[in-house]
Amino acid sequence: MKVKVINRSEEACTRTRSQDVLKVHRNLDPALHPFEKAKEYTRALNAAKLDRLFARPFLAAFPHTDGITCLARSPARLNCLLSGTADGEVRLWDVAARRCLRRLVGHAGAVTGVAVAPSGDVAVSAGADGTARLWRVPFAPFAGGPVERDASPVLQWTARGGLRGVDHHWARSQFATAGVGVCVWDHARSDPVHAFEWGADTVASVRFNPAEPDLLASVGGDRSVALYDLRSATPLRKLVMQTKSNALAWNPMEAFHFTLASDDCNLYTYDMRRLDVARCVHQDFVSAVMDVDYSPTGREFVAGGYDRSLRIFAKHGGHSREVYTTKRQQRVFAVRFSGDGTYVFSGSDDMNVRVWKAQASQQLGVTLPRERQKAAYGAALIERHKHLPEVRRVVGNRRTPTAIYKATKTRRAVMDAERRKLKNRIAHSKPGSVVVKPARRRKIVEELE
Amino acid sequence: MAKAGNWRGPRAPPKSNREREVENDVFEAEDSEPEEERLKNKYDRVDNYEYEMPSDFEDEEIDEDTAFTAEDNALYGHMFEGGPSGEEGEEGETTDDGSDADGSDADINLDSDEEDAQSGHELDDVFDASSSEEEGKESDDDVEAGTARGSGSGSGQEDEEDDTAHAALLAAVTEGAPGKKGRKERRAVVTEAYPEAEHNMPNAGDLSVSDLLQGLGNAQTKLGKARKTLLRMEAKESAVAPPLPGLIRQRLERKAGYEAASKDVSKWRPLVKANAAAPTIHFTSDKAAVHTTTTVAGLVDKHAPVTGMEAEVAAMLARAGAHSDRALAESEQALAARELTIEELRERQNRLAKTRALLYYHEAKAKRLKKIKSKEYRRQMKRADRRKADKLGAEEGGDAAEALVAAEEAEFARAKERLTLKHRNTSRWARRALKRGANLTDDATRAALAEQLQLGQELRRKVERPDRGGADGSDVSTSASDEEEDSEEEGGEGRPARRSKLHRTALDILEGGGDEAGAEAGGLLALPFMKRAREKQRAAALQAAERVLAEEEGRKAEGRARTSGRLQFSGDGGAAAASVRPVAAIAAGEDSDLESDEDEDVEAKAARLARHLSAERREEGVAQAAAETADVREPATVQGRAGGGGGDPPAAGSAQPRQHSSAGFVAVAAGAGRASTRPAVERDDLFAPSTSAAAKTFLPSGSFAGARKGYTFKKGPQGVGYYIDAAGEVPAPKAKGQVQQKRQQGQQTGPTKKARSGDAGRAAQEAELGDDSLKPAESAAAYTQDDLIRMAFANDDVAAEFAAEKASEVEAELPKVEGVGTLPGWGNWAGAQREPAWMAAARRKAEQQRAAAAAARKDAKMQYVILSERWDKAAAKYRTATLPFPYDSKETYERARRQPLGKEYNTDASFRDLTRPAVVKDAGVVIEPLRYTPDAAAAAAAAPKRAAKMPVNNVVGGRMSQGRLAK
């Protein structure tokens, strides 16, 4: 007679260190694991609740002496952040150490825009005083402690009028300023290498396309979005909308998509090849959207609003997946994603730059493989069960300040009334006489060649 | 020229046939209305006393064509200012190409678009102007000509006069020139080559070189060489096309630029699509781009002293001349070049000798230390040596005496242990100690007991060893418990001892050792067919047990003749095992695989058999108790049981073993054995003629007059009375049942031997149902299956019950229709005799509604199914209100959610694949914007739509590639 004995290898069943986890031998026979749907539903619900429980997105606030007007992150370094204020000062922050490295002093009026060169060594700022200034951006020293010092500009350019915004080219030592038209400057020249003027109105903001660096787009006071090409040195096209846009951002992973932050509380994502229809309308703000910036992953973007909140949207998300507010946060004028897509910076009227987590409940720091797997499992469960009412309720639950809450309600009431009215109008008109424009086309006035 | 076509000067009086155009003119329309027009409604409307034409007055219709004919024109044309007819005449004279018909044609086309005007007309215009100038007036055409070349900003009268004068001058110059036609053609394409301004000369016509030369007439010849140059210039004349106006040009540039940019940016499409399609995108750093030094030489090369100590060391090295490879090599060389002195040599030798001596001492010490071993080690070694020697002796056959001595020694040790029973824990002391059991605190006692146990184990191992080697070489391990009984029996009779267990079990079965384990039970086990099946099974088991006993007896008789010793049984043992096999097969019911396992432990078989039967007995006891109390006899439905399968083997399934066993039974009966007598006795008992066989099937009785054996009191087809129990009609079970009842009444503590043997006998009889001689007169086979079922469910109408239940369920779930018509007493006068028609209609309508709702139910057409349509509030949270967005059907959604995600449902790899996030980022990596390369785009475009297994798009420094993620 033969009796089979379970054989275990010593190596597999013993730990070399006390922290090591013993290998768990699992039997995957489905008969041994019944009710998998019910179990996973409960786990999903728990994961959703825990997700909300651990949602602590606010990390730090960097103080200024005036309202923040603009922000810029370095494309080369993670911990480098620049913020410009209404009193003409730019501060360079070491985000990881939460300290100010330099105060860049020189602008006579408000700083309206700041941008960092691709190398990360220099930054350009534009001011309402009509000058653009070049600054040296030092590395953050490893030694701890405060190292706040003043610095003055290296170079200075004078534009024809006050400047409203600036953005740096993603590959060359060139930058574009917005103001009276769009001007493209070279670090080595005192006059603009290109000057685009199309229409008489002021240009409010200009952004280079990160993926196709010779394309740039601007938004202006004439409610328009204009595209430019540096290769042919010509404007390309202009899109006029019903409301003016305050800012725009290109998707760094999809060269032809950009998003507009509009005054009508919405954001609009467009394909630059098809300007007659928006790809997506992103709703949820209750006041004008002031700034927008894409995550470097190209999967989501952050927008700051005049309603004192900032929201994070998926690139196709019609509604925000996250809203961040604090009690003291005022109008948000500038937002930026960090270089690794993990953090979000916001600059607001309350003289503070705030640092937030992009995923509110994400565990920061080094995580063990098991922790990672647990988080991934929870996220996958939530993703799978997100349509079920309980899970959806928990996942979508956000407490907003009273002002936003009430405004949301009012807006909803107004929109419902409009919808109702339209429905009635359709019902009582000759069929086909009422033409309903879809939301993606409704705000488009015309496309100028 | 055409752009001024719509512009009409205010001074030009509107012609009658151009009034429509004038109305559309924006400029005219903007002109303010005359005051009388504006103020005409200022006052209230009053009656008009002026004469009015009668309403039936009809004016004479005059055809437009006939109203003013060519004749009229010729006669009265001059009366109309600037009239075309008079001029036409002049024109006809001055220009050769203008015929009369042509002229009229031009006249009619006057108000049409001027763009298609022929060049001849333009020239005509010029002449028109010259002729009309004499009259001091301007025609429309003049204005056109003037504005086409002049600016739009109100040029004065003088300017226009200049224009016309210039044109006239030009005409005078070019009059009669032969190259006029070609010039005209050229004029048609000329556009402004200069900014439009009032001081610019209107480009009324080009003055070409040939014109000038023509003007010279015969004097041309005097020009000489210059003339040739001039002519060449003229031949070469090809003016560069003038640029378009700035706005248009810019628009065209923008358009072209946009199209080019759109086309160019579309090259990203494959990359964007690949990114969107990839389940995971992984942003990582370009580790290859980071320059790292991995070789030692490289590290050393890079090293620069930083800390104080490092600097010190470096200084020392430098001082010693070992700071670099080169310095080292140099010093080596210098060293080699040096000659040894005698003292140095001696010193070196001494040093070497000392080192060698030290090494030797150390070695010796280590050798000695290595020899020192523990006692335990020695003991084990000794034992191993002995074993080795034994083995050698056994193998070689030499040294037989030595082996014999060893065997004797071992035998003696075993005998000693058997005598003392020290290893069994069965001595009085040990038993007492064990009784104290749990509160055995004395360490010494515990140790002693443990020692005893250990001893026992060791001894058993000793016994095992030769067996292992001899019987089955492949067996490596054996459970100790199997051998426990061996030591009790004689050492040489291992297998018979084991067999004796089987023997005992068989006896146990026959004696019904576990029968007293009858507990109260009802329900399914009490059903007659269950009982029947169980009895059959038990009978088969009993029979098998008897056969085993018989075999045992036979073998014992055989064995007595032989000499004792385990080896002698080995051949027989296999046969015995084979003969036992049917027993075990019947007992276990599922042991079809036993055929293959020849070495199946007989003891284990016996244990299984016993276990099975004891369970059977327990059930039987329960059933019997139930039968007694309820006194219910129902016909058995064997078929129903047969489908049951499971642990209890169905009677039908054991047809083959039954035949075997019957044969075995005959053999047993023939042999003179202990068990063989019993069936004979039992047979008499069993096959005695049954009194109940002649019993009546129905005894009419008005009321219940106590229980009657084999009858049930009920209301049946023949009226109220005692009906014979269905079970009672099968004589054999009834007889058995009676026997059992008797037995149970007589002896409550346990079933008698007789009764048990009766069971066995009955089983045997049943097994031999095929045998005619043993077949009873009446049998269950007389009933058809339907009969049996009908009888089994005689009193319960399950279908009707179910229908009623369904009706009530449906009723409860139907929508409640309430209203005036449907509520009794409402909407009607008290005491009204007749129901109003409207009320009846309302009720009818409500009924229809309910009927429709009932018909619309999912289970409306299913007779035996109830599908509740009640809204389950608790279940609502597990379902979505609508189909979620990306899914096109319910099935797709369900399918997408079917595979669970957890670790306990998936292998590790698939768990990671299923739960991998859409975006994976390496910590601290700056994600650069995607960079376009044709290769990457081609790879992305060529990537299959559905990759084999969860592909991941890796983005390293803006460059995308497809692969897999290890994490």
PDB file of C-alpha atoms in Angstrom, chain B residues 618-794:
ATOM      1  CA  ARG B 618     -29.363   3.160  12.123  1.00  0.00           C
ATOM      2  CA  GLU B 619     -31.640   4.228   9.356  1.00  0.00           C
ATOM      3  CA  GLU B 620     -33.490   0.997   9.516  1.00  0.00           C
ATOM      4  CA  GLY B 621     -34.065   1.339  13.187  1.00  0.00           C
ATOM      5  CA  VAL B 622     -35.455   4.782  12.655  1.00  0.00           C
ATOM      6  CA  ALA B 623     -37.683   3.615   9.901  1.00  0.00           C
ATOM      7  CA  GLN B 624     -38.967   0.735  11.906  1.00  0.00           C
ATOM      8  CA  ALA B 625     -39.802   2.901  14.822  1.00  0.00           C
ATOM      9  CA  ALA B 626     -41.681   5.228  12.566  1.00  0.00           C
ATOM     10  CA  ALA B 627     -43.489   2.375  10.933  1.00  0.00           C
ATOM     11  CA  GLU B 628     -44.616   1.023  14.250  1.00  0.00           C
ATOM     12  CA  THR B 629     -45.953   4.247  15.554  1.00  0.00           C
ATOM     13  CA  ALA B 630     -47.706   5.373  12.442  1.00  0.00           C
ATOM     14  CA  ASP B 631     -48.680   1.919  11.275  1.00  0.00           C
ATOM     15  CA  VAL B 632     -48.593   3.048   7.724  1.00  0.00           C
ATOM     16  CA  ARG B 633     -48.019   0.589   4.967  1.00  0.00           C
ATOM     17  CA  GLU B 634     -47.523   2.105   1.582  1.00  0.00           C
ATOM     18  CA  PRO B 635     -46.358   0.416  -1.540  1.00  0.00           C
ATOM     19  CA  ALA B 636     -42.717   0.992  -2.174  1.00  0.00           C
ATOM     20  CA  THR B 637     -41.663   2.951  -5.169  1.00  0.00           C
ATOM     21  CA  VAL B 638     -38.388   1.449  -5.988  1.00  0.00           C
ATOM     22  CA  GLN B 639     -37.820   3.606  -8.986  1.00  0.00           C
ATOM     23  CA  GLY B 640     -37.942   6.770  -7.000  1.00  0.00           C
ATOM     24  CA  ARG B 641     -35.203   5.517  -4.804  1.00  0.00           C
ATOM     25  CA  ALA B 642     -33.137   4.258  -7.657  1.00  0.00           C
ATOM     26  CA  GLY B 643     -32.604   7.733  -8.949  1.00  0.00           C
ATOM     27  CA  GLY B 644     -31.259   8.829  -5.607  1.00  0.00           C
ATOM     28  CA  GLY B 645     -27.727   7.533  -6.068  1.00  0.00           C
ATOM     29  CA  GLY B 646     -25.417   8.912  -3.413  1.00  0.00           C
ATOM     30  CA  GLY B 647     -24.135   6.938  -0.502  1.00  0.00           C
ATOM     31  CA  ASP B 648     -26.802   4.265  -0.379  1.00  0.00           C
ATOM     32  CA  PRO B 649     -26.532   2.052  -3.369  1.00  0.00           C
ATOM     33  CA  PRO B 650     -29.808   1.432  -5.122  1.00  0.00           C
ATOM     34  CA  ALA B 651     -31.103  -2.049  -5.119  1.00  0.00           C
ATOM     35  CA  ALA B 652     -31.405  -2.103  -8.868  1.00  0.00           C
ATOM     36  CA  GLY B 653     -27.782  -1.193  -9.224  1.00  0.00           C
ATOM     37  CA  SER B 654     -26.524  -4.271  -7.465  1.00  0.00           C
ATOM     38  CA  ALA B 655     -28.020  -6.908  -9.705  1.00  0.00           C
ATOM     39  CA  GLN B 656     -24.711  -8.442 -10.609  1.00  0.00           C
ATOM     40  CA  PRO B 657     -23.355  -8.738  -7.068  1.00  0.00           C
ATOM     41  CA  ARG B 658     -26.619 -10.222  -6.039  1.00  0.00           C
ATOM     42  CA  GLN B 659     -26.179 -13.113  -8.388  1.00  0.00           C
ATOM     43  CA  HIS B 660     -22.727 -13.625  -7.067  1.00  0.00           C
ATOM     44  CA  SER B 661     -23.889 -13.550  -3.584  1.00  0.00           C
ATOM     45  CA  SER B 662     -26.638 -16.011  -4.238  1.00  0.00           C
ATOM     46  CA  ALA B 663     -24.076 -18.417  -5.522  1.00  0.00           C
ATOM     47  CA  GLY B 664     -22.028 -17.762  -2.471  1.00  0.00           C
ATOM     48  CA  PHE B 665     -25.029 -18.358  -0.356  1.00  0.00           C
ATOM     49  CA  VAL B 666     -25.623 -21.776  -1.825  1.00  0.00           C
ATOM     50  CA  ALA B 667     -22.054 -22.639  -1.200  1.00  0.00           C
ATOM     51  CA  VAL B 668     -22.327 -21.564   2.371  1.00  0.00           C
ATOM     52  CA  ALA B 669     -25.469 -23.510   2.852  1.00  0.00           C
ATOM     53  CA  ALA B 670     -23.782 -26.597   1.484  1.00  0.00           C
ATOM     54  CA  GLY B 671     -20.732 -26.261   3.703  1.00  0.00           C
ATOM     55  CA  ALA B 672     -20.870 -27.045   7.387  1.00  0.00           C
ATOM     56  CA  GLY B 673     -20.299 -23.687   9.017  1.00  0.00           C
ATOM     57  CA  ARG B 674     -21.463 -21.634  11.888  1.00  0.00           C
ATOM     58  CA  ALA B 675     -23.333 -19.283   9.664  1.00  0.00           C
ATOM     59  CA  SER B 676     -24.654 -21.839   7.282  1.00  0.00           C
ATOM     60  CA  THR B 677     -27.278 -23.105   9.660  1.00  0.00           C
ATOM     61  CA  ARG B 678     -28.947 -19.811  10.060  1.00  0.00           C
ATOM     62  CA  PRO B 679     -30.338 -19.200   6.611  1.00  0.00           C
ATOM     63  CA  ALA B 680     -31.967 -22.619   6.679  1.00  0.00           C
ATOM     64  CA  VAL B 681     -33.797 -21.748   9.827  1.00  0.00           C
ATOM     65  CA  GLU B 682     -34.659 -18.409   8.427  1.00  0.00           C
ATOM     66  CA  ARG B 683     -36.042 -19.823   5.273  1.00  0.00           C
ATOM     67  CA  ASP B 684     -38.581 -21.811   7.118  1.00  0.00           C
ATOM     68  CA  ASP B 685     -39.570 -18.800   8.983  1.00  0.00           C
ATOM     69  CA  LEU B 686     -39.800 -16.666   5.907  1.00  0.00           C
ATOM     70  CA  PHE B 687     -41.555 -18.852   3.496  1.00  0.00           C
ATOM     71  CA  ALA B 688     -44.291 -19.984   5.770  1.00  0.00           C
ATOM     72  CA  PRO B 689     -47.582 -19.252   4.070  1.00  0.00           C
ATOM     73  CA  SER B 690     -48.692 -15.761   4.854  1.00  0.00           C
ATOM     74  CA  THR B 691     -52.062 -15.393   6.447  1.00  0.00           C
ATOM     75  CA  SER B 692     -52.512 -11.904   5.132  1.00  0.00           C
ATOM     76  CA  ALA B 693     -52.250 -13.096   1.582  1.00  0.00           C
ATOM     77  CA  ALA B 694     -55.826 -14.198   1.724  1.00  0.00           C
ATOM     78  CA  ALA B 695     -56.976 -11.047   3.463  1.00  0.00           C
ATOM     79  CA  LYS B 696     -59.671  -8.898   1.954  1.00  0.00           C
ATOM     80  CA  THR B 697     -58.679  -5.639   0.328  1.00  0.00           C
ATOM     81  CA  PHE B 698     -61.507  -3.593   1.828  1.00  0.00           C
ATOM     82  CA  LEU B 699     -63.455  -3.876   5.054  1.00  0.00           C
ATOM     83  CA  PRO B 700     -66.359  -1.451   5.078  1.00  0.00           C
ATOM     84  CA  SER B 701     -66.780   0.331   8.351  1.00  0.00           C
ATOM     85  CA  GLY B 702     -68.783   3.384   9.252  1.00  0.00           C
ATOM     86  CA  SER B 703     -66.378   4.726  11.798  1.00  0.00           C
ATOM     87  CA  PHE B 704     -62.830   4.185  12.978  1.00  0.00           C
ATOM     88  CA  ALA B 705     -62.748   1.180  15.217  1.00  0.00           C
ATOM     89  CA  GLY B 706     -59.167   0.995  16.199  1.00  0.00           C
ATOM     90  CA  ALA B 707     -56.115   0.297  14.119  1.00  0.00           C
ATOM     91  CA  ARG B 708     -55.991  -2.907  12.169  1.00  0.00           C
ATOM     92  CA  LYS B 709     -52.796  -4.436  11.131  1.00  0.00           C
ATOM     93  CA  GLY B 710     -52.142  -4.037   7.416  1.00  0.00           C
ATOM     94  CA  TYR B 711     -55.121  -1.806   6.927  1.00  0.00           C
ATOM     95  CA  THR B 712     -55.656   1.895   6.791  1.00  0.00           C
ATOM     96  CA  PHE B 713     -58.851   3.596   7.669  1.00  0.00           C
ATOM     97  CA  LYS B 714     -59.749   6.073   4.969  1.00  0.00           C
ATOM     98  CA  LYS B 715     -62.324   7.258   2.511  1.00  0.00           C
ATOM     99  CA  GLY B 716     -61.610   5.506  -0.739  1.00  0.00           C
ATOM    100  CA  PRO B 717     -63.287   4.524  -3.953  1.00  0.00           C
ATOM    101  CA  GLN B 718     -65.484   1.967  -2.222  1.00  0.00           C
ATOM    102  CA  GLY B 719     -66.545   4.277   0.545  1.00  0.00           C
ATOM    103  CA  VAL B 720     -65.344   4.745   4.091  1.00  0.00           C
ATOM    104  CA  GLY B 721     -63.646   1.804   5.677  1.00  0.00           C
ATOM    105  CA  TYR B 722     -60.440  -0.156   6.162  1.00  0.00           C
ATOM    106  CA  TYR B 723     -58.449  -0.458   3.020  1.00  0.00           C
ATOM    107  CA  ILE B 724     -55.701  -2.897   2.850  1.00  0.00           C
ATOM    108  CA  ASP B 725     -52.349  -1.295   3.070  1.00  0.00           C
ATOM    109  CA  ALA B 726     -50.508  -1.271  -0.206  1.00  0.00           C
ATOM    110  CA  ALA B 727     -47.418  -2.663   1.498  1.00  0.00           C
ATOM    111  CA  GLY B 728     -49.452  -5.473   2.925  1.00  0.00           C
ATOM    112  CA  GLU B 729     -50.254  -6.770  -0.521  1.00  0.00           C
ATOM    113  CA  VAL B 730     -46.659  -7.697  -1.088  1.00  0.00           C
ATOM    114  CA  PRO B 731     -46.431 -10.767   1.031  1.00  0.00           C
ATOM    115  CA  ALA B 732     -42.727 -11.024   1.653  1.00  0.00           C
ATOM    116  CA  PRO B 733     -42.162  -7.541   3.058  1.00  0.00           C
ATOM    117  CA  LYS B 734     -45.229  -7.860   5.128  1.00  0.00           C
ATOM    118  CA  ALA B 735     -44.086 -11.127   6.585  1.00  0.00           C
ATOM    119  CA  LYS B 736     -40.745  -9.599   7.276  1.00  0.00           C
ATOM    120  CA  GLY B 737     -42.339  -6.580   8.754  1.00  0.00           C
ATOM    121  CA  GLN B 738     -44.409  -8.700  11.055  1.00  0.00           C
ATOM    122  CA  VAL B 739     -41.409 -10.657  12.114  1.00  0.00           C
ATOM    123  CA  GLN B 740     -39.597  -7.492  12.830  1.00  0.00           C
ATOM    124  CA  GLN B 741     -42.453  -6.069  14.770  1.00  0.00           C
ATOM    125  CA  LYS B 742     -42.648  -9.131  16.826  1.00  0.00           C
ATOM    126  CA  ARG B 743     -38.994  -8.990  17.472  1.00  0.00           C
ATOM    127  CA  GLN B 744     -39.117  -5.396  18.483  1.00  0.00           C
ATOM    128  CA  GLN B 745     -42.020  -5.949  20.767  1.00  0.00           C
ATOM    129  CA  GLY B 746     -40.349  -8.898  22.376  1.00  0.00           C
ATOM    130  CA  GLN B 747     -36.964  -7.419  22.888  1.00  0.00           C
ATOM    131  CA  GLN B 748     -36.566  -3.700  23.144  1.00  0.00           C
ATOM    132  CA  THR B 749     -32.888  -3.669  23.971  1.00  0.00           C
ATOM    133  CA  GLY B 750     -31.662  -5.176  20.732  1.00  0.00           C
ATOM    134  CA  PRO B 751     -32.834  -7.284  17.820  1.00  0.00           C
ATOM    135  CA  THR B 752     -32.653 -11.008  18.307  1.00  0.00           C
ATOM    136  CA  LYS B 753     -30.368 -13.236  16.457  1.00  0.00           C
ATOM    137  CA  LYS B 754     -33.311 -14.814  14.799  1.00  0.00           C
ATOM    138  CA  ALA B 755     -34.698 -11.625  13.464  1.00  0.00           C
ATOM    139  CA  ARG B 756     -31.410 -10.688  12.081  1.00  0.00           C
ATOM    140  CA  SER B 757     -30.949 -13.930  10.413  1.00  0.00           C
ATOM    141  CA  GLY B 758     -34.444 -13.450   9.133  1.00  0.00           C
ATOM    142  CA  ASP B 759     -33.322 -10.294   7.499  1.00  0.00           C
ATOM    143  CA  ALA B 760     -30.461 -12.046   5.946  1.00  0.00           C
ATOM    144  CA  GLY B 761     -32.687 -14.822   4.762  1.00  0.00           C
ATOM    145  CA  ARG B 762     -35.149 -12.417   3.280  1.00  0.00           C
ATOM    146  CA  ALA B 763     -32.387 -10.697   1.504  1.00  0.00           C
ATOM    147  CA  ALA B 764     -31.226 -13.944   0.108  1.00  0.00           C
ATOM    148  CA  GLN B 765     -34.737 -14.701  -1.001  1.00  0.00           C
ATOM    149  CA  GLU B 766     -34.983 -11.369  -2.654  1.00  0.00           C
ATOM    150  CA  ALA B 767     -31.680 -11.867  -4.286  1.00  0.00           C
ATOM    151  CA  GLU B 768     -33.014 -15.031  -5.784  1.00  0.00           C
ATOM    152  CA  LEU B 769     -36.167 -13.512  -7.109  1.00  0.00           C
ATOM    153  CA  GLY B 770     -35.209 -14.741 -10.500  1.00  0.00           C
ATOM    154  CA  ASP B 771     -35.348 -18.304  -9.214  1.00  0.00           C
ATOM    155  CA  ASP B 772     -38.798 -19.736  -9.814  1.00  0.00           C
ATOM    156  CA  SER B 773     -38.701 -22.126  -6.968  1.00  0.00           C
ATOM    157  CA  LEU B 774     -38.208 -19.374  -4.461  1.00  0.00           C
ATOM    158  CA  LYS B 775     -40.505 -16.781  -6.026  1.00  0.00           C
ATOM    159  CA  PRO B 776     -43.569 -16.056  -3.981  1.00  0.00           C
ATOM    160  CA  ALA B 777     -47.029 -16.300  -5.475  1.00  0.00           C
ATOM    161  CA  GLU B 778     -47.753 -12.616  -5.317  1.00  0.00           C
ATOM    162  CA  SER B 779     -45.158  -9.895  -5.913  1.00  0.00           C
ATOM    163  CA  ALA B 780     -44.780  -6.185  -6.376  1.00  0.00           C
ATOM    164  CA  ALA B 781     -44.285  -6.750 -10.053  1.00  0.00           C
ATOM    165  CA  ALA B 782     -48.009  -7.278 -10.358  1.00  0.00           C
ATOM    166  CA  TYR B 783     -48.438  -3.520 -10.108  1.00  0.00           C
ATOM    167  CA  THR B 784     -47.441  -1.207 -12.831  1.00  0.00           C
ATOM    168  CA  GLN B 785     -45.373   1.792 -12.131  1.00  0.00           C
ATOM    169  CA  ASP B 786     -48.295   4.127 -12.564  1.00  0.00           C
ATOM    170  CA  ASP B 787     -50.311   2.159 -10.081  1.00  0.00           C
ATOM    171  CA  LEU B 788     -47.586   2.401  -7.557  1.00  0.00           C
ATOM    172  CA  ILE B 789     -47.241   6.117  -7.985  1.00  0.00           C
ATOM    173  CA  ARG B 790     -50.951   6.627  -7.865  1.00  0.00           C
ATOM    174  CA  MET B 791     -51.144   4.653  -4.710  1.00  0.00           C
ATOM    175  CA  ALA B 792     -48.220   6.462  -3.198  1.00  0.00           C
ATOM    176  CA  PHE B 793     -49.835   9.836  -3.789  1.00  0.00           C
ATOM    177  CA  ALA B 794     -53.414   8.709  -3.349  1.00  0.00           C
TER     178      ALA B 794
END
